[in-house]
Backbone as a ProteinNet text record, in pm:
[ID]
protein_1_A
[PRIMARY]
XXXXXXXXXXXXXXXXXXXXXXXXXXXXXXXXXXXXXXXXXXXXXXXXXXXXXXXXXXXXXXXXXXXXXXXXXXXXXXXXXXXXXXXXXXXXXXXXXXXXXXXXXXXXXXXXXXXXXXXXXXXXXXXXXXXXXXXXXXXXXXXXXXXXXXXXXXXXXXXXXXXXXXXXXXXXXXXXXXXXXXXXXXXXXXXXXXXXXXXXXXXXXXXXXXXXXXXXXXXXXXXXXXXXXXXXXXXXXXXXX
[TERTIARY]
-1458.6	-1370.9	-1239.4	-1185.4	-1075.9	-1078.2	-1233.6	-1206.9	-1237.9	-1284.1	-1322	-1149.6	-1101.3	-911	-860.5	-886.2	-790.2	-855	-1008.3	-1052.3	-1017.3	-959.4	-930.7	-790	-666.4	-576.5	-547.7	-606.2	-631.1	-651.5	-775.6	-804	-674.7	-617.5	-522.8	-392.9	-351.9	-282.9	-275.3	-434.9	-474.1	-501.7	-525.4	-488.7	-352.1	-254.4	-151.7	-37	-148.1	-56.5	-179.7	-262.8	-354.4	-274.7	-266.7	-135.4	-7.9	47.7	173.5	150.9	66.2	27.2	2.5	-51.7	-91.2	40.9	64.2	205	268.3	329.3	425.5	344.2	259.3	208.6	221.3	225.7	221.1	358.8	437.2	595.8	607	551.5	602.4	568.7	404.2	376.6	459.8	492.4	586.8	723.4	799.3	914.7	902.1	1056.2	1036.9	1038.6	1038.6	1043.3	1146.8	1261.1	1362.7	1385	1485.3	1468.7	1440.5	1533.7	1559.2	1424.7	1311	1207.6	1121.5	1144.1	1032.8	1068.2	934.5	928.3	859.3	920.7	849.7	820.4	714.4	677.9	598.6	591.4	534.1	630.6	734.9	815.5	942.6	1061.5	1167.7	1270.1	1176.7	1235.6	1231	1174.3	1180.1	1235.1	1323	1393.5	1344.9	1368.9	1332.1	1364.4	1523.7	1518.1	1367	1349.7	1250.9	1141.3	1148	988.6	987.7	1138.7	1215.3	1210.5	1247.8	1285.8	1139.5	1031.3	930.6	813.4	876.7	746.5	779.4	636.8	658.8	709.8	627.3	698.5	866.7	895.9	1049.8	1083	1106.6	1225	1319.9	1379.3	1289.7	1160.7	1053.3	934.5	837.4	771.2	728.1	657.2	603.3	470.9	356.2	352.3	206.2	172.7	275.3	235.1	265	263.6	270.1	120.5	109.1	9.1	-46.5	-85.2	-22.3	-165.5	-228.3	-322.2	-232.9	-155.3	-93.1	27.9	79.9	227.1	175.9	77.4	57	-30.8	-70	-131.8	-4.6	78.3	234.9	318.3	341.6	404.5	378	205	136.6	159.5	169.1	202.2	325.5	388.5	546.4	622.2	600.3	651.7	622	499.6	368.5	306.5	304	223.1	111.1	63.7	-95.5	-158.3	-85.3	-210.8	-50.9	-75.5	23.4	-39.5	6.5	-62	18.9	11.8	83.1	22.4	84.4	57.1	131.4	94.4	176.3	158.1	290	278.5	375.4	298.7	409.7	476.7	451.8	550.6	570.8	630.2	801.4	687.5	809.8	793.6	825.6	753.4	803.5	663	718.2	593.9	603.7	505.8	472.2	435.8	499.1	426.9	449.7	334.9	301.9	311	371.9	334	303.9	210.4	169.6	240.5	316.8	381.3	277.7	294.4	259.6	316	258.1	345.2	290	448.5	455.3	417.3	334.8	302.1	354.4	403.8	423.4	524.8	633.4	719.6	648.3	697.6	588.3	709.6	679.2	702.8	609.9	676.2	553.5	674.7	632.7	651.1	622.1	705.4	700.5	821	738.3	836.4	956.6	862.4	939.3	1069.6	1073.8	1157.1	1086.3	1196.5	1144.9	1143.6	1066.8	1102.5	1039	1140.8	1090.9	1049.4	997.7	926.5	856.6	756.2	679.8	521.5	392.6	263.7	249.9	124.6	42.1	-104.3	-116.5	-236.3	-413	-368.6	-440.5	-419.7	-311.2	-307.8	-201.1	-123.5	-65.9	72.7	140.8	273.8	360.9	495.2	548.9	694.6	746.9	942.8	960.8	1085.2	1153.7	1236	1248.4	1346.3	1260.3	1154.1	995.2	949.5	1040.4	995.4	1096.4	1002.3	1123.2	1131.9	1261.6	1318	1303.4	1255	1201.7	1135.9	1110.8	1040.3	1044.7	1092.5	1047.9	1117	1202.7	1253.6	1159	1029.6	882.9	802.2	825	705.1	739	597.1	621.2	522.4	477.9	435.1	484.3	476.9	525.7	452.4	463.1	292.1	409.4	334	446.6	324	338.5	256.9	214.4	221.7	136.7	93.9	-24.5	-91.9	-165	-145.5	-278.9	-374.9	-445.2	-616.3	-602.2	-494.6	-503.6	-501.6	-504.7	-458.8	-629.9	-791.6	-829.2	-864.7	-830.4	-836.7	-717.1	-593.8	-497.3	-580.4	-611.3	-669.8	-762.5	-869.4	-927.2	-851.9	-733.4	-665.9	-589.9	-594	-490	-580.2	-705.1	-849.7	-845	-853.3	-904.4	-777.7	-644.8	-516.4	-555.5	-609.7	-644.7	-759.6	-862.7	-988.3	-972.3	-941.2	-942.8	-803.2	-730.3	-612.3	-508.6	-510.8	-490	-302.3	-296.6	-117.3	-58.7	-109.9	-67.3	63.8	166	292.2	335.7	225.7	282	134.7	124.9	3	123.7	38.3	83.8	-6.3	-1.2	-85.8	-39.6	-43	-31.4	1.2	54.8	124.5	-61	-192.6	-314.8	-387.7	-351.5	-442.2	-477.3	-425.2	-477.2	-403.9	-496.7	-465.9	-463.4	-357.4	-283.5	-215.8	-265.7	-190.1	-158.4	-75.7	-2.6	-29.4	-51	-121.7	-22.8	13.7	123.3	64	-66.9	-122.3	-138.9	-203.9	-325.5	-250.9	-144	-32.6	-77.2	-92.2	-133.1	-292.9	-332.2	-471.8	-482.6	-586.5	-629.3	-715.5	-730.1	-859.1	-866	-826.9	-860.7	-902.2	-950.2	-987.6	-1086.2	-1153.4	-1251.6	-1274.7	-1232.2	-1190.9	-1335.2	-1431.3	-1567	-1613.4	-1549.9	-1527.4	-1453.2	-1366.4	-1263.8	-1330.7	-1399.5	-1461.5	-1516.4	-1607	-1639.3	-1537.5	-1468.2	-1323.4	-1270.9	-1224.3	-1137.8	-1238.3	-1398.6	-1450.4	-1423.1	-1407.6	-1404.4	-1274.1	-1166.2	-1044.4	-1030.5	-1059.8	-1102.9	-1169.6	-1281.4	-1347.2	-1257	-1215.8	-1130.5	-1023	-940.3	-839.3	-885.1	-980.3	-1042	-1055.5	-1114.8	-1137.1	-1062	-903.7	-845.4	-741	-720.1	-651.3	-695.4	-832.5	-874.6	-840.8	-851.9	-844.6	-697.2	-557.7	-438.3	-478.5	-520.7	-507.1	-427.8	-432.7	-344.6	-208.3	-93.9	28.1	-7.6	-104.8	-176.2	-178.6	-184.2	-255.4	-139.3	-178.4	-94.8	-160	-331.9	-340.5	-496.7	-524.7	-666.4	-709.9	-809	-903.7	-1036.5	-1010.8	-1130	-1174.9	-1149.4	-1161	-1326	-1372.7	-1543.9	-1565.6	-1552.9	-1588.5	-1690.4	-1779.4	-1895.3	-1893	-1752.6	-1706.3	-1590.9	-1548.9	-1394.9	-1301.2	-1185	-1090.9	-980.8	-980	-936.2	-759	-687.3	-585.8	-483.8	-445.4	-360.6	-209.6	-138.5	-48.9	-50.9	-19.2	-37.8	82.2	-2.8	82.9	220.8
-1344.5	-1459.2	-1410.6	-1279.5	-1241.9	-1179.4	-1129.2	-1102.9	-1190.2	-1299.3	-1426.8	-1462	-1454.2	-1562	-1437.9	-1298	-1218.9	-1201.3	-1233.2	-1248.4	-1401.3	-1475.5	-1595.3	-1565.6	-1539.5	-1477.7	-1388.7	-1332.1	-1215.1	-1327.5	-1437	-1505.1	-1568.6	-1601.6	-1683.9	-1653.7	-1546	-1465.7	-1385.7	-1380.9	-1365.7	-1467.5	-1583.6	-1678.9	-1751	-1706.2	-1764.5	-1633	-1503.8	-1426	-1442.2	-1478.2	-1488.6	-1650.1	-1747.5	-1870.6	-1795.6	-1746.7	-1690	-1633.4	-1508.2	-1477.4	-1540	-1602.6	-1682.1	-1784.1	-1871.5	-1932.9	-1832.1	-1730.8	-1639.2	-1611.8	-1558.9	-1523.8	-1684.1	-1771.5	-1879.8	-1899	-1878	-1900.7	-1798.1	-1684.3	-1574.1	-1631.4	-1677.4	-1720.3	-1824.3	-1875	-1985.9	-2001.5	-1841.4	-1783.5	-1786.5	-1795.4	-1812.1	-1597.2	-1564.3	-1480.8	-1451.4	-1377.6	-1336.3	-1220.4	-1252.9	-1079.4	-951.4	-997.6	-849	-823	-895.6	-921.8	-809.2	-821.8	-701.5	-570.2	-512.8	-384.7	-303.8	-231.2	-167.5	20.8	-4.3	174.6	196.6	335.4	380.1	363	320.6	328.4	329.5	397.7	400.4	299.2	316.7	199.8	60.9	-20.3	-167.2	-200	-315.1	-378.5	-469.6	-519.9	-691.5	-763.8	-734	-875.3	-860.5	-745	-743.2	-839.9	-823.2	-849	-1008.8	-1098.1	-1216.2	-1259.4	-1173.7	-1238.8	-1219.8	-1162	-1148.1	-1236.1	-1335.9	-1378.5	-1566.4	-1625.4	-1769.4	-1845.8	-1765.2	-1793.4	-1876.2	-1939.8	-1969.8	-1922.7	-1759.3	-1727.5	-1788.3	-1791	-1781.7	-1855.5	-1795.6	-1904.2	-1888.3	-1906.1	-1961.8	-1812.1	-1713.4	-1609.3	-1676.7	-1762.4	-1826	-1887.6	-1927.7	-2000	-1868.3	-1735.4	-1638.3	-1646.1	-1637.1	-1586.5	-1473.1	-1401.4	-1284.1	-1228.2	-1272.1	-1279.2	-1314.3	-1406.6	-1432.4	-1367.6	-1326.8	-1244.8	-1092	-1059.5	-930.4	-891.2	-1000.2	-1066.3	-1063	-1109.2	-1154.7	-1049.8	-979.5	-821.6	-730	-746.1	-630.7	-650.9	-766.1	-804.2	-822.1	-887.4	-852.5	-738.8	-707.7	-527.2	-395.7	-455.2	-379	-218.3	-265.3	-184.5	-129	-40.1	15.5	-34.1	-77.7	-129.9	-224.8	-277.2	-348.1	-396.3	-376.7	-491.5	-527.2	-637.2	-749.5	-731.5	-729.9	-733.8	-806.4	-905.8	-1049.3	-928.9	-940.5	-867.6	-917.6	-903.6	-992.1	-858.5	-757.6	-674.9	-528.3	-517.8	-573.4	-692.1	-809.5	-935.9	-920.2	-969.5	-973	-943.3	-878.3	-799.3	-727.7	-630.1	-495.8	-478.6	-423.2	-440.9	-262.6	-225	-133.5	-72.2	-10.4	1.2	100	93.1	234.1	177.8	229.1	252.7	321.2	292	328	451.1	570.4	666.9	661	638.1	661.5	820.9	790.8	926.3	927.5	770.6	777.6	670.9	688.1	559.9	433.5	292.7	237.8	104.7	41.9	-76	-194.8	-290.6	-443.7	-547	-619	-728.1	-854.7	-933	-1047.8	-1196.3	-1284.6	-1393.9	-1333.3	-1296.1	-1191.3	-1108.5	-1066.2	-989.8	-857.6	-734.3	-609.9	-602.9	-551.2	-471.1	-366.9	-261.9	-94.8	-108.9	14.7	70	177.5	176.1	277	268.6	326.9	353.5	465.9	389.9	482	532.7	625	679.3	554.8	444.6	321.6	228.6	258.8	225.7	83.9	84.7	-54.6	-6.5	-136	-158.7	-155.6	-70.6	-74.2	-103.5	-244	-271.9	-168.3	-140.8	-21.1	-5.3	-181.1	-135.5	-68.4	-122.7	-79.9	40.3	160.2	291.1	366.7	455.6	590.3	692.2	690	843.6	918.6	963.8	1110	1130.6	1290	1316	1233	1143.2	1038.6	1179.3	1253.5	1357.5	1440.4	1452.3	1532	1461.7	1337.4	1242.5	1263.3	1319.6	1289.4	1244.2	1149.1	1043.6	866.8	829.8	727.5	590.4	484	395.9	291.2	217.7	112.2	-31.4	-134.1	-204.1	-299.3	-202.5	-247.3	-370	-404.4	-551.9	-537.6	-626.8	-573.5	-552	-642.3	-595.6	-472.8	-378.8	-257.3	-130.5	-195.9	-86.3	-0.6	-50.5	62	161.4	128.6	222.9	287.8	277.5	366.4	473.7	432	465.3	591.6	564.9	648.6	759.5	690.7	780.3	913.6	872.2	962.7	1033.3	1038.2	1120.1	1195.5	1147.1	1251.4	1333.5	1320.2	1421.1	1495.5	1493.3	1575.1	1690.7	1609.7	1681.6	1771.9	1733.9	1789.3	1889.4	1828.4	1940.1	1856.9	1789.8	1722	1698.6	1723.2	1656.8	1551.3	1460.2	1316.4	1309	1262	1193.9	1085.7	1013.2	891.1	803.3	678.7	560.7	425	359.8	291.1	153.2	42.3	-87.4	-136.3	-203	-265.8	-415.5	-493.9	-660.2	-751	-656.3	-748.1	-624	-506.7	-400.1	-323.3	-314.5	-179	-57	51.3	184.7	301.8	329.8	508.1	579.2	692.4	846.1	893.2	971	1085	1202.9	1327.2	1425.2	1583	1631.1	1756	1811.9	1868.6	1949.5	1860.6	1792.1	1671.5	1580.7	1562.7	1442.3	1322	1239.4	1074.6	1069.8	1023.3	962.1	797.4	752.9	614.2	582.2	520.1	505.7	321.7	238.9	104.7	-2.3	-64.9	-203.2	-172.4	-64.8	-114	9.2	-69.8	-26.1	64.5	27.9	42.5	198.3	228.6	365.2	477.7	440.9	521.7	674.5	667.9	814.5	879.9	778.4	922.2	951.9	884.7	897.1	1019.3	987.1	1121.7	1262.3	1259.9	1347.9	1403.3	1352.5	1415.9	1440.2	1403.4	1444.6	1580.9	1620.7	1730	1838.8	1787.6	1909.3	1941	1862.8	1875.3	1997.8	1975	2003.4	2187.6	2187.3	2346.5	2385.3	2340.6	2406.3	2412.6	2360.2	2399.4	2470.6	2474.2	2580.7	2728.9	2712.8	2854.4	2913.1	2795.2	2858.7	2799	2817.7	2775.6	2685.4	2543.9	2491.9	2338.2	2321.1	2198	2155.7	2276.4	2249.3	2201.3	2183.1	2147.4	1960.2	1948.9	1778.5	1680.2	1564.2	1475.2	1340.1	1305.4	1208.8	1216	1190.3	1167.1	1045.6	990	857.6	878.1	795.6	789.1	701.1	562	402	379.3	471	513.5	679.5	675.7	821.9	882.4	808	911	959.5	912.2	921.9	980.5	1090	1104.5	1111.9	1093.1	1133.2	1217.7	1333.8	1386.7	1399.3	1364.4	1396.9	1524.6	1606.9	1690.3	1690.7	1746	1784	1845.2	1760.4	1850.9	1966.4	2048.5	2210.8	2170.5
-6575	-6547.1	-6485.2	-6514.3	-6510.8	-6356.8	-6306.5	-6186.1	-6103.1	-6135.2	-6042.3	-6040.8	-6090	-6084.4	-5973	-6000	-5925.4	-5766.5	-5765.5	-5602.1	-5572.2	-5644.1	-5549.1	-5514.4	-5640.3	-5587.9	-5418.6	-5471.8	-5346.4	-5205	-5228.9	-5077.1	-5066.8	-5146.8	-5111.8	-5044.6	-5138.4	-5071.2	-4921.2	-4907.3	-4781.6	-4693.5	-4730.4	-4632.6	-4550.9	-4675.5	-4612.9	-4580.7	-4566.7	-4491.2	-4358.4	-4321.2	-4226.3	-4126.1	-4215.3	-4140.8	-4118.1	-4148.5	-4152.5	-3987.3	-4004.9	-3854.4	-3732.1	-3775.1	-3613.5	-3629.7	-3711.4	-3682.7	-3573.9	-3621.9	-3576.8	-3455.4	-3392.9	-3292.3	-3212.2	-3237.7	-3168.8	-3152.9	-3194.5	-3202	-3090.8	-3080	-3011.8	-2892	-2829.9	-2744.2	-2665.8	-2753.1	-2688	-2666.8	-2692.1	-2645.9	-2499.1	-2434.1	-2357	-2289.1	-2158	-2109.8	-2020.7	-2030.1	-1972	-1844.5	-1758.1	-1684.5	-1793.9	-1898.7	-1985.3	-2051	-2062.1	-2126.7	-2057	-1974.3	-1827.1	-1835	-1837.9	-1866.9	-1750.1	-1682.8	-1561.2	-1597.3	-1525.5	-1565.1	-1425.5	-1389.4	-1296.8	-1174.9	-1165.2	-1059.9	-1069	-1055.6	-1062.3	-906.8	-859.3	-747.1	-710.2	-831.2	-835.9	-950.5	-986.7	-1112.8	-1194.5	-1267.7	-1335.8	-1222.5	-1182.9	-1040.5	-962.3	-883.9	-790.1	-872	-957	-997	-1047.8	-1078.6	-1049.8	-889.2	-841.1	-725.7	-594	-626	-567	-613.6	-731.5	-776.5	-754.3	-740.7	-742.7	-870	-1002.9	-1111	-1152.2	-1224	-1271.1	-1352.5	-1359.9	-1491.6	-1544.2	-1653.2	-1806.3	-1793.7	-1863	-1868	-1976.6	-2086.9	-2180.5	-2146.3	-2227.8	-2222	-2206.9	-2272.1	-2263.8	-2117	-2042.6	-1912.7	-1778.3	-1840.1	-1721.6	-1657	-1543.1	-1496.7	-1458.7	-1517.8	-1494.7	-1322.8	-1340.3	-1214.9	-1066.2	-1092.6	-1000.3	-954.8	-1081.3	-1025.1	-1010.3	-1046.5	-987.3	-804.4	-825.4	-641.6	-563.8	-594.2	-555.3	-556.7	-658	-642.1	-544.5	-566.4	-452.7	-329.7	-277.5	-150.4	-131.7	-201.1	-169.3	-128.4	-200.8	-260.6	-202.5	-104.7	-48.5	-142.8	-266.4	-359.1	-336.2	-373	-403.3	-475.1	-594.9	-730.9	-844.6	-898.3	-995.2	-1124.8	-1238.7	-1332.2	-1416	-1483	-1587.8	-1684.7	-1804.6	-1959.2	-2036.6	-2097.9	-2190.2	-2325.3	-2369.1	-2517.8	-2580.4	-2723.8	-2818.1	-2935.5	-2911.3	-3018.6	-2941.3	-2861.7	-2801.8	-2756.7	-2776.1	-2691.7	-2501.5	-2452.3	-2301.2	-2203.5	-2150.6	-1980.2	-1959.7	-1932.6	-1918.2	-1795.3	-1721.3	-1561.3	-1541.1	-1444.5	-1426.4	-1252.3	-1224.8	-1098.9	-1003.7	-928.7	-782.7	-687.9	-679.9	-514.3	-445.3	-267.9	-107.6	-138.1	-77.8	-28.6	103.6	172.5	345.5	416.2	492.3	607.4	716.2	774.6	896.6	938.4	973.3	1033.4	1108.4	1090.5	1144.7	1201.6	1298.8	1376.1	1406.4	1325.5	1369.6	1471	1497.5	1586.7	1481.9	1402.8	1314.7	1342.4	1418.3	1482.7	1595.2	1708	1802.4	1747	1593.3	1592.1	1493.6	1555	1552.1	1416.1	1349.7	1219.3	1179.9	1126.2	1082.8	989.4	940.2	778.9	789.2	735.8	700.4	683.5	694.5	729.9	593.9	477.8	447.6	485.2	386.4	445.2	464.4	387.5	436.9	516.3	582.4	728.1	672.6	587	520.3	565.5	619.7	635.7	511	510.6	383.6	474.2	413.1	441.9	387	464.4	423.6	338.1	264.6	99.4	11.8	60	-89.4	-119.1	0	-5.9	-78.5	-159.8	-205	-83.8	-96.6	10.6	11	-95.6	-66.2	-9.2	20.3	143.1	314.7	303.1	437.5	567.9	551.7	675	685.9	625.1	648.9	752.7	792.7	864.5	996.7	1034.6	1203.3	1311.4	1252.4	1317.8	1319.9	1430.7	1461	1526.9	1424.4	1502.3	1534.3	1648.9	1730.9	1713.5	1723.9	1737.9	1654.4	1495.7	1393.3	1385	1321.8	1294.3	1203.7	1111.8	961.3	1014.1	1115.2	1185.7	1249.9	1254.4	1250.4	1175.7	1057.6	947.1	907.1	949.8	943.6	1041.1	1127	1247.4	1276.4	1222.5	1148.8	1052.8	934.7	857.3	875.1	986.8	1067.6	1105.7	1199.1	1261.3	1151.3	1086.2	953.3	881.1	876.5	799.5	890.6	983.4	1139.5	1175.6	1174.7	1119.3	1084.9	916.7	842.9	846.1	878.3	881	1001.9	1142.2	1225.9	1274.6	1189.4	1214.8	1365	1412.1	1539.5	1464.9	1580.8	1582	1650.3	1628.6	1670.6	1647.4	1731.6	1694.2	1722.1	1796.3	1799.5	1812	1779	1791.7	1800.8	1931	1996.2	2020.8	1949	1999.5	2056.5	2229	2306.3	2186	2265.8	2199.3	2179.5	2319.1	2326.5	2250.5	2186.6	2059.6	2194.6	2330.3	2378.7	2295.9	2218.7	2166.8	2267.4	2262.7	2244.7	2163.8	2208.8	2126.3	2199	2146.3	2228.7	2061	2215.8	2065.9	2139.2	2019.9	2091.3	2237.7	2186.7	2304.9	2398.6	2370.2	2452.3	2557.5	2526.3	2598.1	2550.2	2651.8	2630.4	2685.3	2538.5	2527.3	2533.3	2661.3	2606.8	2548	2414.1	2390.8	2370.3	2425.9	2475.7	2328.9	2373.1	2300.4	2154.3	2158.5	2088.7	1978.2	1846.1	1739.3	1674	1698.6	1648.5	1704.5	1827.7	1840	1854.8	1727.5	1700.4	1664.4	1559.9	1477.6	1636.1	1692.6	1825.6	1916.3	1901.4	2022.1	1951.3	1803.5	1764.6	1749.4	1761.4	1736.1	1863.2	1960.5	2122.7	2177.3	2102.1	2102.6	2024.6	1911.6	1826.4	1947.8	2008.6	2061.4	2177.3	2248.7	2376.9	2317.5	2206.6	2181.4	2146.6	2094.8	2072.1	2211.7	2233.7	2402.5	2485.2	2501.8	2561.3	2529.3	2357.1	2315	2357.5	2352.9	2380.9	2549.3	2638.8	2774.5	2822.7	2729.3	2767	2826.1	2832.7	2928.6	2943.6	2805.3	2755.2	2820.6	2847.4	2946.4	3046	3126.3	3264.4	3226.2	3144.6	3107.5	3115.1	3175.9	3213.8	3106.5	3116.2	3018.8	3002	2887.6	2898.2	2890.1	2944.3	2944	2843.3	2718.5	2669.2	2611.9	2728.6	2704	2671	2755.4	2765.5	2737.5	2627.2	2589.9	2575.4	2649.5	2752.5	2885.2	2917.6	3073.4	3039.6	2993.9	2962	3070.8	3139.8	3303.7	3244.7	3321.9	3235.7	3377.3	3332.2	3423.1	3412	3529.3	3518.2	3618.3	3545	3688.2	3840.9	3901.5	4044.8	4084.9	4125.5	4101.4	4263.1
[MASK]
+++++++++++++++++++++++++++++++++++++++++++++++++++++++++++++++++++++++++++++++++++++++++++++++++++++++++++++++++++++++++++++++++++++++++++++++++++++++++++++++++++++++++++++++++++++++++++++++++++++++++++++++++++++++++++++++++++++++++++++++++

């Protein structure tokens, strides 16, 4: 009898520390959410404002009505991020936001409501404003893309594997205002390679071989431009002596 009274005790006691909880978790939920509430990690170069002032959201705003699907869609693009995520937490109370920054490879120029604007090019071919970048390093970059257009960022993309793999020294990529593409490559001078994005990989594979072969027979100072709009037809132009 005596342990039947002390297991009801016990539920009871456990029930109304089990109400107690969720009360309180519901109270918490329905705090509202402050700048000071935001918690950023992974980046030392964005604030609570940024992450206020980049979002559709209305700070202060209830935890329970964050979206957090949406303000991290909204960050990433704002902000021009790599990756972002949101976390509603109730002990610390507030938001947990997380963030990957772009790292820039290459200075970059778009054309947005006929006016100019600078920044920066990562290695996925993504436009970064130039408040959104850390400084460091940026006096290492030496390449320069003119043109930019998101429907160009993977044939950028291309272009920056093929840097790598092949060793090529590009310093500048250039989209015409209608996507005609050029490079200009240290040795090589000015390359055209025209309209059509779909043959980028054989274009740069034949830029690669060109570039061996004429390292070997000095012959690169001679070059005025190459044509490789049809890069089964390459034109190869030189200076006249």
């Amino acid at each position: 009898m005596k342990n039947q009274k002390v297991i009801k005790n016990r539920s009871i006691i456990f029930l109304i520390s089990f109400l107690f909880l969720i009360s309180l978790l519901s109270i918490k939920t329905l705090k509202k959410v402050h700048t000071q509430d935001i918690r950023i990690s992974g980046s030392e170069l964005f604030s609570q404002n940024d992450v206020v002032k980049n979002s559709s959201l209305n700070f202060p705003i209830r935890l329970i009505f964050v979206e957090t699907n949406l303000l991290e869609k909204e960050l990433k693009q704002n902000l021009s991020l790599k990756n972002v995520s949101v976390n509603r937490e109730l002990f610390p109370f507030g938001l947990k936001v997380y963030i990957n920054s772009r790292i820039p490879i290459a200075y970059g120029e778009r054309i947005l409501n006929d006016e100019k604007i600078l920044g920066f090019i990562d290695k996925d071919g993504i436009f970064i404003n130039k408040q959104n970048v850390d400084k460091k390093n940026l006096n290492k970059l030496t390449i320069k893309v003119f043109g930019w257009k998101e429907k160009f960022k993977n044939i950028l993309s291309e272009i920056f594997i093929a840097i790598e793999d092949y060793e090529l020294e590009i310093v500048k990529i250039t989209f015409s205002s209608d996507g005609f593409l050029t490079l200009e490559e240290k040795d090589l001078k000015t390359i055209f390679l025209g309209f059509k994005p779909n043959l980028i990989n054989y274009q740069l594979q034949i830029i690669n071989n060109l570039k061996n072969e004429f390292k070997k027979n000095s012959f690169s100072k001679k070059l005025d431009n190459i044509d490789l709009t049809n890069p089964d037809k390459p034109k190869i132009k030189v200076f006249k002596p």
